[in-house]
XYZ file of C-alpha atoms in Angstrom:
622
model
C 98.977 51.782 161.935
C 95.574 50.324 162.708
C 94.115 53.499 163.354
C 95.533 54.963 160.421
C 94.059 52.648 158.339
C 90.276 53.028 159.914
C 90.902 56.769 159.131
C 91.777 56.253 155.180
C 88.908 54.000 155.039
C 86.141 56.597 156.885
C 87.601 58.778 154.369
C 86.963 56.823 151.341
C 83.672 55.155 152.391
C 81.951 57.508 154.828
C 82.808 60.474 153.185
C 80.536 60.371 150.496
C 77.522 59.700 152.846
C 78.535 63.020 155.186
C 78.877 64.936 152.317
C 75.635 63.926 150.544
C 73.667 63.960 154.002
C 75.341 67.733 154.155
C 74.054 68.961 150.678
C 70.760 70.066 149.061
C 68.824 67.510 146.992
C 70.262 69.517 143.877
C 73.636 68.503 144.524
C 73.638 65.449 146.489
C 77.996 65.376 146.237
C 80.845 67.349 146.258
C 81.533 65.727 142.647
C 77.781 67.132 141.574
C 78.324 70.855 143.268
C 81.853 70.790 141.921
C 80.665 70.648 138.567
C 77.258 72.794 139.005
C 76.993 75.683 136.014
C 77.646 78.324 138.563
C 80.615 77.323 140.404
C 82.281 76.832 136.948
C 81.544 80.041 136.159
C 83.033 81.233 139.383
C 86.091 79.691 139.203
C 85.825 80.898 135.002
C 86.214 77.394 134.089
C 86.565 76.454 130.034
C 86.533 72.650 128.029
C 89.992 72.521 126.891
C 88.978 69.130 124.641
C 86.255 67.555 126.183
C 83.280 68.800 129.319
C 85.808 66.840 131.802
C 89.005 68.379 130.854
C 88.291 71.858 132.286
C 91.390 75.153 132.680
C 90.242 78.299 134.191
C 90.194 81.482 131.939
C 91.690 82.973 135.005
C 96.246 83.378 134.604
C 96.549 84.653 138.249
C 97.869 82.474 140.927
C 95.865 84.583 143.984
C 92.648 84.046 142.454
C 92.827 79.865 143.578
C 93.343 78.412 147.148
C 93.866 75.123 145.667
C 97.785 73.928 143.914
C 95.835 72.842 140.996
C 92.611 74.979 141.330
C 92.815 76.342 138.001
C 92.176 72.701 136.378
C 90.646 71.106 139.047
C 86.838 72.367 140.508
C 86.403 69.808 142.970
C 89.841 70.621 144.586
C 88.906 74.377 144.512
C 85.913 74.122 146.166
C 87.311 71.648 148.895
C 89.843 74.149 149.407
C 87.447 77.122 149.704
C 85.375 75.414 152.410
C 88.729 74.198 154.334
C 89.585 78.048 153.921
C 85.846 79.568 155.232
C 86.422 77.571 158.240
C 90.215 78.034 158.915
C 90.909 81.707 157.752
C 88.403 84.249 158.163
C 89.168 86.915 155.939
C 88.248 84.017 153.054
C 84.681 85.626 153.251
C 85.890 88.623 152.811
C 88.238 87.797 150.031
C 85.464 85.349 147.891
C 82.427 87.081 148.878
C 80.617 85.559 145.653
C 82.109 81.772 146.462
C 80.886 82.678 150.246
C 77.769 83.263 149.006
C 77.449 79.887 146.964
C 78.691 77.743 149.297
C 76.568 78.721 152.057
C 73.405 78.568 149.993
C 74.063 75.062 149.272
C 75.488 73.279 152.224
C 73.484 73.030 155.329
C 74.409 74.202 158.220
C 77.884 75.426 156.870
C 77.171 79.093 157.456
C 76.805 78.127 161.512
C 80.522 76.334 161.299
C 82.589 79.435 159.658
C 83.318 82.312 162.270
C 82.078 85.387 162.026
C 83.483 88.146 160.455
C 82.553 92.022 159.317
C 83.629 92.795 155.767
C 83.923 96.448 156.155
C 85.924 97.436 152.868
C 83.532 94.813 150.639
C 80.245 96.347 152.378
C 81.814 99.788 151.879
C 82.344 99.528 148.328
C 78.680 98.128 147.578
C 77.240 100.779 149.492
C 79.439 103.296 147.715
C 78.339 101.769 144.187
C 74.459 101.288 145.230
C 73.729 99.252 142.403
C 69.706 98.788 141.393
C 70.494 98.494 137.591
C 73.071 97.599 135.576
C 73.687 98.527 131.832
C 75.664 97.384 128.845
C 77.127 99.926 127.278
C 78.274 99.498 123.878
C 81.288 102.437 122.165
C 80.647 102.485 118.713
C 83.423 102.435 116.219
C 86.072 105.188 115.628
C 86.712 105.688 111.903
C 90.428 106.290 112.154
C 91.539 104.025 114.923
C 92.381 100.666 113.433
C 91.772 98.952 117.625
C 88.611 100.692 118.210
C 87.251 99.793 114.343
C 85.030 96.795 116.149
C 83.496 99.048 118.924
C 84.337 98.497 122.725
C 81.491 96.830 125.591
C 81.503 97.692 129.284
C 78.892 97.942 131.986
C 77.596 100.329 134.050
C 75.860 100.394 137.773
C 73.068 102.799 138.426
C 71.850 103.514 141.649
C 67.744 103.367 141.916
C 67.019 106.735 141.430
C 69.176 107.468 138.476
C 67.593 108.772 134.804
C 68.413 109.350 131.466
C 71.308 111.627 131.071
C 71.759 112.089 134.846
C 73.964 109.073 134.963
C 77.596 110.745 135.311
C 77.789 109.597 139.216
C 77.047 106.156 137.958
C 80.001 103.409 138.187
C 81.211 101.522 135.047
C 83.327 98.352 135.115
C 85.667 98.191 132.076
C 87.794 95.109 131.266
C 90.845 96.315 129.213
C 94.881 95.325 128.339
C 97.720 96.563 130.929
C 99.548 98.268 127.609
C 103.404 98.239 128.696
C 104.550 102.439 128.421
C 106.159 103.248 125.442
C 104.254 99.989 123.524
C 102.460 101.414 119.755
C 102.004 100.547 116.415
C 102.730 97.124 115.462
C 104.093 96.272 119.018
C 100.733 96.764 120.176
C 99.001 95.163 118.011
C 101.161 91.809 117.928
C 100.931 91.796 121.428
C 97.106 92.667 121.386
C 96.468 88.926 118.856
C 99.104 87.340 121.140
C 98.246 87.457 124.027
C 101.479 89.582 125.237
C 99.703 92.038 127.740
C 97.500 90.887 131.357
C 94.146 91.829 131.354
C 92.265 93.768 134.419
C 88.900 94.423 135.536
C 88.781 97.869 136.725
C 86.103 100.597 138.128
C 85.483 104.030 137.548
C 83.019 106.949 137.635
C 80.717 106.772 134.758
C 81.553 110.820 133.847
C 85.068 109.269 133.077
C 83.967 106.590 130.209
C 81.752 109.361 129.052
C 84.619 111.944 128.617
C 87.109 109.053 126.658
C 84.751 107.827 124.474
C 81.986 110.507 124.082
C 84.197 113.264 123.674
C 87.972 112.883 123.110
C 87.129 109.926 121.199
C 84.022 111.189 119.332
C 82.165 107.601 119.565
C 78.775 107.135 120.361
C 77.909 105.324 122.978
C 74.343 102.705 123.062
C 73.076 102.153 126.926
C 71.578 98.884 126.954
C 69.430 98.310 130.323
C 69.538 94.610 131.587
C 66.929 92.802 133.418
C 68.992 90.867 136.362
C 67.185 90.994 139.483
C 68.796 92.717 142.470
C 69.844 88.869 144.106
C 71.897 88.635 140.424
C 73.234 92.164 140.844
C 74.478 91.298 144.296
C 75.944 88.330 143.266
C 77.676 89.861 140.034
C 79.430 92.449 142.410
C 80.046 89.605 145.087
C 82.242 88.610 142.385
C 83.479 91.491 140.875
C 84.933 92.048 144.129
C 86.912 88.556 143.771
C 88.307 89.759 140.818
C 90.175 93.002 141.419
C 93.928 92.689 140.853
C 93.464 89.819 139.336
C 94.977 89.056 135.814
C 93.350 87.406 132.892
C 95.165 86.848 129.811
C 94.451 89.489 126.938
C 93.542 88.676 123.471
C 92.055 90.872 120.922
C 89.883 88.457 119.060
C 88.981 86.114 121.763
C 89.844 87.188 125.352
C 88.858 90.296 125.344
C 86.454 93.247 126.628
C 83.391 91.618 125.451
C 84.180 88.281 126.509
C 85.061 88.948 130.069
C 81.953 90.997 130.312
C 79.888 87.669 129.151
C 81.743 86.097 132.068
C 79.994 88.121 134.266
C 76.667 87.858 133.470
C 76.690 83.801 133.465
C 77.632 84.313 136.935
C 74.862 86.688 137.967
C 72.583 84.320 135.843
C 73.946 80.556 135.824
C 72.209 78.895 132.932
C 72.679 81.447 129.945
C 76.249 79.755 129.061
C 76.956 83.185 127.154
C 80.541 82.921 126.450
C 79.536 79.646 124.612
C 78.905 81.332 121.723
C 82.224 82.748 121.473
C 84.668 79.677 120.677
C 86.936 80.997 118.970
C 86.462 85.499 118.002
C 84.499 87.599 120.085
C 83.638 90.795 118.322
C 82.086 93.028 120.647
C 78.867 93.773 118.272
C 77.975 90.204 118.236
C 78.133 89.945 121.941
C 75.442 93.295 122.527
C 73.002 91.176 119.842
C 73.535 87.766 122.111
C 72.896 89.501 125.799
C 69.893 90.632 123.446
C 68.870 87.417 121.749
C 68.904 86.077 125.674
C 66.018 88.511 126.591
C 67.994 90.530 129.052
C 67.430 93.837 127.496
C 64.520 95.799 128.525
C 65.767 98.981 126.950
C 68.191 100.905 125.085
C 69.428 104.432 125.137
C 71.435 106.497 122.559
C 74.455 109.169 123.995
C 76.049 111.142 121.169
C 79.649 112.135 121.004
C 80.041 115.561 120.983
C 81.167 115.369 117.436
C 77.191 114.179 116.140
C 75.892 117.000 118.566
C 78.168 119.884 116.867
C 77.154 118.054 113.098
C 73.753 118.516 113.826
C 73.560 121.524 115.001
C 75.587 122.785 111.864
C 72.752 121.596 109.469
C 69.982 123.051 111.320
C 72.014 126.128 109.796
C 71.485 127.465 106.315
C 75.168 127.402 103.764
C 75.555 131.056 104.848
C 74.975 130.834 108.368
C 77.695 128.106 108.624
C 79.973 130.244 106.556
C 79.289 132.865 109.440
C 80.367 130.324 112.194
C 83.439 129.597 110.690
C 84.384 133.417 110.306
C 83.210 133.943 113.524
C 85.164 131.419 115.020
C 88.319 133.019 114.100
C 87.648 136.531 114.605
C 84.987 137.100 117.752
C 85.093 141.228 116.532
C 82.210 139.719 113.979
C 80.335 139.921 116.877
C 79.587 143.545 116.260
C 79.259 143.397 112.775
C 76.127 144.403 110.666
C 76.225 140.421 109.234
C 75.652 139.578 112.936
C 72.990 142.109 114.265
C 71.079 141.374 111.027
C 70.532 137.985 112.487
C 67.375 137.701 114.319
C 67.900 137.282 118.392
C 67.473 133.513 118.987
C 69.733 133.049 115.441
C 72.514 135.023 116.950
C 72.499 132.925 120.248
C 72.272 129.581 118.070
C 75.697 130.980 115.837
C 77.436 131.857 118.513
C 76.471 128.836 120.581
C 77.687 126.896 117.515
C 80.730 128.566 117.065
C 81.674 127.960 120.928
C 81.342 124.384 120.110
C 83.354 124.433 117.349
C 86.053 125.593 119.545
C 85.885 123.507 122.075
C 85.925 120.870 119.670
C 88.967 122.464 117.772
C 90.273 121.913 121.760
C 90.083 119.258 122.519
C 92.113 117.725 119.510
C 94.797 120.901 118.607
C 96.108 121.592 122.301
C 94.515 124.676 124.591
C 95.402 127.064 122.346
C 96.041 130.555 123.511
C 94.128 132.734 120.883
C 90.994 129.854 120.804
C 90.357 129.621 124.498
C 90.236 133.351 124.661
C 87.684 133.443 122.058
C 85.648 130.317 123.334
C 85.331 132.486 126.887
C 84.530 135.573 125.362
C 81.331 133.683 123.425
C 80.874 131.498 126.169
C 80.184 135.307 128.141
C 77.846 136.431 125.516
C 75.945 133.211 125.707
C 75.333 133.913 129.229
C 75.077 137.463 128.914
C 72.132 137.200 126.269
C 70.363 133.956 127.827
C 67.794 132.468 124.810
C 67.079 129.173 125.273
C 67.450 127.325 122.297
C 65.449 124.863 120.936
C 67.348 122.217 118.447
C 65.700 119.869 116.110
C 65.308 116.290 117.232
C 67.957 114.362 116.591
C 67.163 111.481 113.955
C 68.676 108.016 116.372
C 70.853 106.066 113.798
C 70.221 102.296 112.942
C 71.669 100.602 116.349
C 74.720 98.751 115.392
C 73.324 95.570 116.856
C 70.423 96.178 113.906
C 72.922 96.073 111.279
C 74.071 92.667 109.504
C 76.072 89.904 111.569
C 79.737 90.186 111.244
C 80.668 86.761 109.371
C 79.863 85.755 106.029
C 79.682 83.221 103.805
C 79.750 83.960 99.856
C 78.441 82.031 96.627
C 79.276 83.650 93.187
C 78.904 82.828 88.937
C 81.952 84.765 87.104
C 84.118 85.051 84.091
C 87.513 86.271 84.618
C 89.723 86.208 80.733
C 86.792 84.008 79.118
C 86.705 81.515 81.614
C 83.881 80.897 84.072
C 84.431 80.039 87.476
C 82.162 79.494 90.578
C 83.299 81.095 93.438
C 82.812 80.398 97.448
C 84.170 82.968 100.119
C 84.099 83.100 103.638
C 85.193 86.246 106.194
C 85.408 86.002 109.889
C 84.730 89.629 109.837
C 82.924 92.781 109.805
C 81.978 94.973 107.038
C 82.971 96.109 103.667
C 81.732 99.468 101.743
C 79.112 97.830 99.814
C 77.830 95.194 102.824
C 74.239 96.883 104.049
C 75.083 99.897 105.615
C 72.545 99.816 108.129
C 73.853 100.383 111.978
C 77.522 100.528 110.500
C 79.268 103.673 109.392
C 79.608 104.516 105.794
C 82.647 104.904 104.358
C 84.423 101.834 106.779
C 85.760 98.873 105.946
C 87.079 96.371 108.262
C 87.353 92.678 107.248
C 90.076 89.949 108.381
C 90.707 86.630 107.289
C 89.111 86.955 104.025
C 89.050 84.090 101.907
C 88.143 83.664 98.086
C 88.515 80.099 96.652
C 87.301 79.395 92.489
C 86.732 76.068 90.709
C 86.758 76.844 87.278
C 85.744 75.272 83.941
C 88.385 72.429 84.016
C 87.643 71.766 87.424
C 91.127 73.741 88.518
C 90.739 75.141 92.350
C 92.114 77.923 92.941
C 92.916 80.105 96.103
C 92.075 83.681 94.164
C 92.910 85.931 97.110
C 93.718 85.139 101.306
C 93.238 88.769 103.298
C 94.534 88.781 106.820
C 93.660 92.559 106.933
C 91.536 94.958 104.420
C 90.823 98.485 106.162
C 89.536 101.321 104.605
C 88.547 104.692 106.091
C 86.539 107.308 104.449
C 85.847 110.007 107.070
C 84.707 113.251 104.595
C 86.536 116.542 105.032
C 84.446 120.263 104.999
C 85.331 123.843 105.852
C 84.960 122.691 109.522
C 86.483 119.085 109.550
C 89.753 118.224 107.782
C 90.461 114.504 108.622
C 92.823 111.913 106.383
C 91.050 109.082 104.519
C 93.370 106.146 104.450
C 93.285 102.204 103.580
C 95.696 99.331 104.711
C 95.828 95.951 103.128
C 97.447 92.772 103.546
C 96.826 89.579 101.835
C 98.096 86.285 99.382
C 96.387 87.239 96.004
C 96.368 86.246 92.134
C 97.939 88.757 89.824
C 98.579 88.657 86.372
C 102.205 88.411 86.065
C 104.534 87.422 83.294
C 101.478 86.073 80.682
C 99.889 83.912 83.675
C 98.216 84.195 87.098
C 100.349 84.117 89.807
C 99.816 83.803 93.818
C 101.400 86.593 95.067
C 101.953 88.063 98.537
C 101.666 91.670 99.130
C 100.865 94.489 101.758
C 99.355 98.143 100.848
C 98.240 101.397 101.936
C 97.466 104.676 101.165
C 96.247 107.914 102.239
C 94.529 110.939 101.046
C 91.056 112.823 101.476
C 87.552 112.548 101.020
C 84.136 114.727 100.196
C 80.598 114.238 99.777
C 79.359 115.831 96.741
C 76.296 114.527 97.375
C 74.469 113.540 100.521
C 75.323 109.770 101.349
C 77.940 109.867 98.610
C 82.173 109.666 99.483
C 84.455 110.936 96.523
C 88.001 109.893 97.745
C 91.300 110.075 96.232
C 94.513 108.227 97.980
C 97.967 107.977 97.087
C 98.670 104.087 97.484
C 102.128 102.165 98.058
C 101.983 98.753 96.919
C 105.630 96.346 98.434
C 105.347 92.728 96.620
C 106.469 89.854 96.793
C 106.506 88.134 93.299
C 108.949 85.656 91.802
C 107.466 86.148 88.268
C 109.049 90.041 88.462
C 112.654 91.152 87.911
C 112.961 91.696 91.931
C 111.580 89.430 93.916
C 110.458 92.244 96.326
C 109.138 94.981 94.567
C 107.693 98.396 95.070
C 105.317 99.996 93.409
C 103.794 103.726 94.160
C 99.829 104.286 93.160
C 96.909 106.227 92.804
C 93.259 105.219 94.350
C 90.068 107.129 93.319
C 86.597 105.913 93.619
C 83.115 107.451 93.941
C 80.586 105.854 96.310
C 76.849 105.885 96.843
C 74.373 104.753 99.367
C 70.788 104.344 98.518
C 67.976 102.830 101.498
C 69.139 99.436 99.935
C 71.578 99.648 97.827
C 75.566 100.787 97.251
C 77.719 101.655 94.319
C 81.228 101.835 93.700
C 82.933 103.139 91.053
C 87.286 102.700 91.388
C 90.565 103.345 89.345
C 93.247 101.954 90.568
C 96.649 102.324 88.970
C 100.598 101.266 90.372
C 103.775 101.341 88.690
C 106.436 98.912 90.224
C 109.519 101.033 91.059
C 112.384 98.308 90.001
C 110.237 96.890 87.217
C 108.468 97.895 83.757
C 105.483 96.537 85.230
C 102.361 98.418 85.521
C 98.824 97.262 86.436
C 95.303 99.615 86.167
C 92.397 98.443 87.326
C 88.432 100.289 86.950
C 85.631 98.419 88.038
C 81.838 99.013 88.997
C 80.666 97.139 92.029
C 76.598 97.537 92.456
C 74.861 95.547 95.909
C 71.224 94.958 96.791
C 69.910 94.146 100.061
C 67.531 91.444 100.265
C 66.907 90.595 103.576
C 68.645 91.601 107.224
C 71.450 89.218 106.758
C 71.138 88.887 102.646
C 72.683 90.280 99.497
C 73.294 90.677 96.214
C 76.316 92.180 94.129
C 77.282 92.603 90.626
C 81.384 93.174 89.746
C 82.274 94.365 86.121
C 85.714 94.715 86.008
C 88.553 95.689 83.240
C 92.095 95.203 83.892
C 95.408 96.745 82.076
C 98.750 95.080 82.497
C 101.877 95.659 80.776
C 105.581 94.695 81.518
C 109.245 95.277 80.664
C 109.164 94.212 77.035
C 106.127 97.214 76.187
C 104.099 93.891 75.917
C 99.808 94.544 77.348
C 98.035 92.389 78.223
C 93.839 93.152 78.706
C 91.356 91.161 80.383
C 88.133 91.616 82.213
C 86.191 89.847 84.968
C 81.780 90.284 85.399
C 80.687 88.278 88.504
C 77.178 87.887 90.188
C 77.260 87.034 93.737
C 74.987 85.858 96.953
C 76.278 86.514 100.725
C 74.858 86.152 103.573
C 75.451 87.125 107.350
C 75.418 85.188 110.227
């Protein structure tokens, strides 16, 4: 009993003085190391409500050696040093905390056995890291998940260049989707929080070959400055993470945000994932590794979709019309059309039209008839070797250039003769008429929306909620023949019954799209319209619908002309709607926009109703 007691009390009062005789100056404690920036980031630690009430980002059992690891540091770390010197393969396992612990506890490294990490040393010898790159997928126009872009990195060996980076490795964070999980499974599960996340490695050639090319996005390099001791001790941990599962959220706890991870471990200090409290757009992330001075410099890889685009306008109207012909019948090839084309012009048409059908390809099955005529040009492009010379590609705006994803809006209206002022905010992205600069035109992505008006006898008024406004305006040609659709969801006034009313409704619609002129979209969609309005003979009410609209992009400017009409299915009801929208940008993160607006309603009884709306409004991006 006596000696029991002498131990509990060397424990509580001579602890302390071994373990601060034991540690650097830095971190005189366990307490003080415990709670040092880069052990938190090792263990992924996160404020739950206040800097001492800490959970671990991490949902995986295996990753901690502690019982209560995950909300604990100090008891982690203890742990991890009873583990170095108990269980040797803990080096082996926790290279990264290895690493740490050693560096800043004397004389530690000489009390933990020896041990060869064969497999760890093997895999950073097979990766042979020097540089490491953020690599930033640009949006897809039609796919609704990869609308906000995608981040992952990259590891390039010392010697590697531009374009000769296919043997590289790239480290992708991504949801295990269950088999047989689409749609609006997928997506519930994706804000939810219903799928594991995993870290997981690959040849570069692969990421290249999804996104480049099946997926037709571009893809911006962006070269970071860590220093090799960083690198090292961003694979040490990278290493600690594999099989391990994080929780997967689309807004939050996703791609981007596991990638920011990282880096605060190679570089303690830059607190990254700070920034990111509550959404974590992928965009926003590339401009804060950016805003942190870690890139040095920035490379731009177009899908094979820009390269076969740009090569068809370096051809003259009937020179594409030729491709396209040729492309379905390869006996042109000994037509007088074709050997009146000079001999570097026949090699650039042909070359073109092999393209096209590898293109055609990749997204209509290996068609019997087209791969036989893809080899047969493929042949005569090696048979009659020119090299050709293509213009120089003109490098977009970068996305991280363009305007900052949220957005706060002040506006003067009149909607029916009476004036309102009008504040808005959106969490996100981009809407046709926000500066198009670094962002696609024709896209429009923009969640939780919200329009509040105070007008003239001081009424407030919610005027319109959006939890999801998507549009899509990819132009069709004789070559490309894609749909043009929009999806909507939101709590919005309508005029219903001789007042406003707060309605809920979701819409869609889908048709096609042309550019009459360069920089211009003329689009016409057939809409659906389901709503859910007391004021109407059926409380749930369909309506069918027509959406046409022409618009325009100038250097700094955008206008939109619409007509919008439905015609509820189990109801007179009918509601038209033609507006003009005109924006200005003033500044990188500024604008301007003008609304004039005329709306047509008329119900059951043959009664109309007409009213218009003019509004001048200020946003800007942050």
């Amino acid at each position: 009993m006596i000696m029991t007691i002498k131990f509990i009390l060397f424990l509580v009062l001579g602890m302390p003085f071994i373990c601060k005789a034991g540690y650097t100056e830095t971190y005189p404690s366990i307490k003080a190391l415990a709670q040092s920036e880069q052990w938190l980031a090792l263990i992924h630690s996160k404020p739950k409500k206040n800097e001492n009430d800490l959970q671990s980002y991490v949902d995986d059992n295996n990753f901690f050696l502690a019982a209560d690891g995950a909300t604990n540091p100090e008891s982690e770390l203890l742990a991890s040093l009873e583990a170095l010197k108990t269980k040797k393969q803990t080096q082996c396992k926790f290279p990264a905390r290895t690493k740490f612990l050693t560096s800043h506890i004397e004389h530690l490294e000489k009390s933990i056995p020896n041990i060869e990490c064969t497999e760890y040393k093997a895999w950073l010898k097979q990766l042979n890291t020097s540089y490491v790159v953020l690599v930033f997928a640009a949006a897809q126009l039609n796919s609704p998940s990869s609308m906000y872009g995608h981040t992952f990195l990259r590891f390039d060996p010392s010697n590697v260049e531009k374009n000769s980076t296919y043997l590289s490795y790239a480290l992708n964070f991504g949801a295990t989707v269950t088999e047989g999980d689409t749609g609006f499974l997928y997506a519930v599960k994706g804000l939810t929080g219903g799928y594991p996340g995993n870290f997981a490695a690959n040849p570069y050639f692969e990421k290249i070959k999804e996104y480049n090319r099946l997926e037709n996005r571009n893809l911006w390099e962006y070269k970071l400055n860590l220093s090799q001791a960083e690198i090292d001790t961003m694979l040490a941990h990278m290493w600690e993470l594999q099989g391990i599962n994080f929780d997967y959220f689309f807004f939050d706890e996703n791609c981007s945000f596991r990638l920011l991870e990282l880096l605060d471990v190679a570089r303690p200090g830059l607190k990254l994932v700070n920034y990111f409290p509550f959404t974590t757009i992928p965009l926003d992330t590339v401009r804060v590794v950016e805003d942190a001075g870690l890139v040095t410099d920035v490379f731009y890889r177009e899908s094979i979709l820009s390269i076969l685009e740009n090569q068809l306008d370096e051809l003259s109207p009937s020179e594409r019309s030729f491709v396209l012909a040729l492309s379905s019948n390869e006996a042109l090839l000994t037509s007088n059309q074709f050997k009146a084309f000079n001999p570097y012009k026949q090699q650039f048409i042909v070359d073109t039209a092999y393209r096209y059908l590898r293109y055609k390809n990749k997204f209509n099955g290996r068609q019997e008839d087209t791969t036989r005529r893809s080899f047969i040009f493929l042949k005569h492009i090696n048979k009659y070797a020119v090299k050709l010379k293509h213009e120089k590609t003109a490098i977009p705006i970068r996305p991280d250039k363009g305007h900052k994803t949220k957005m706060w809006g002040f506006g003067l209206g009149e909607k029916d003769e009476q004036p309102y002022f009008q504040i808005q905010y959106r969490v996100s992205y981009h809407d046709l008429l926000d500066p198009s600069g670094g962002y696609y035109s024709g896209m429009s992505l923009n969640m939780a929306n919200t329009i509040v008006r105070v007008y003239r006898d001081d009424k407030i008024k919610l005027e319109k909620a959006e939890l999801l406004d998507i549009i899509s305006l990819t132009p069709r040609n004789n070559f490309f023949t894609p749909w043009s659709w929009k999806a909507n969801v939101s709590v919005e006034q309508q005029w219903t019954a001789g007042k406003n009313t707060l309605v809920t409704q979701g819409s869609g619609g889908r048709g096609i799209n042309y550019q009459p002129l360069e920089n211009s979209h003329l689009f016409f969609l057939a809409t659906a319209r389901l709503e859910l309005n007391k004021k109407l003979d059926s409380f749930m009410s369909l309506a069918p619908g027509l959406h046409i609209g022409f618009l325009y992009d100038w250097n700094q400017a955008s206008l939109l002309l619409e007509a919008e009409h439905y015609q509820f299915l189990f109801d007179q009801t009918t509601r038209s709607r033609f507006s003009i929208k005109q924006s200005w940008q003033l500044a990188a993160n500024d604008s301007l926009r003008f609304l004039a607006e005329y709306n047509r309603v008329s119900n059951r009884q043959s009664n109309q109703y007409n009213y218009h709306e003019i509004k001048l409004e200020y946003r800007h991006y942050f």
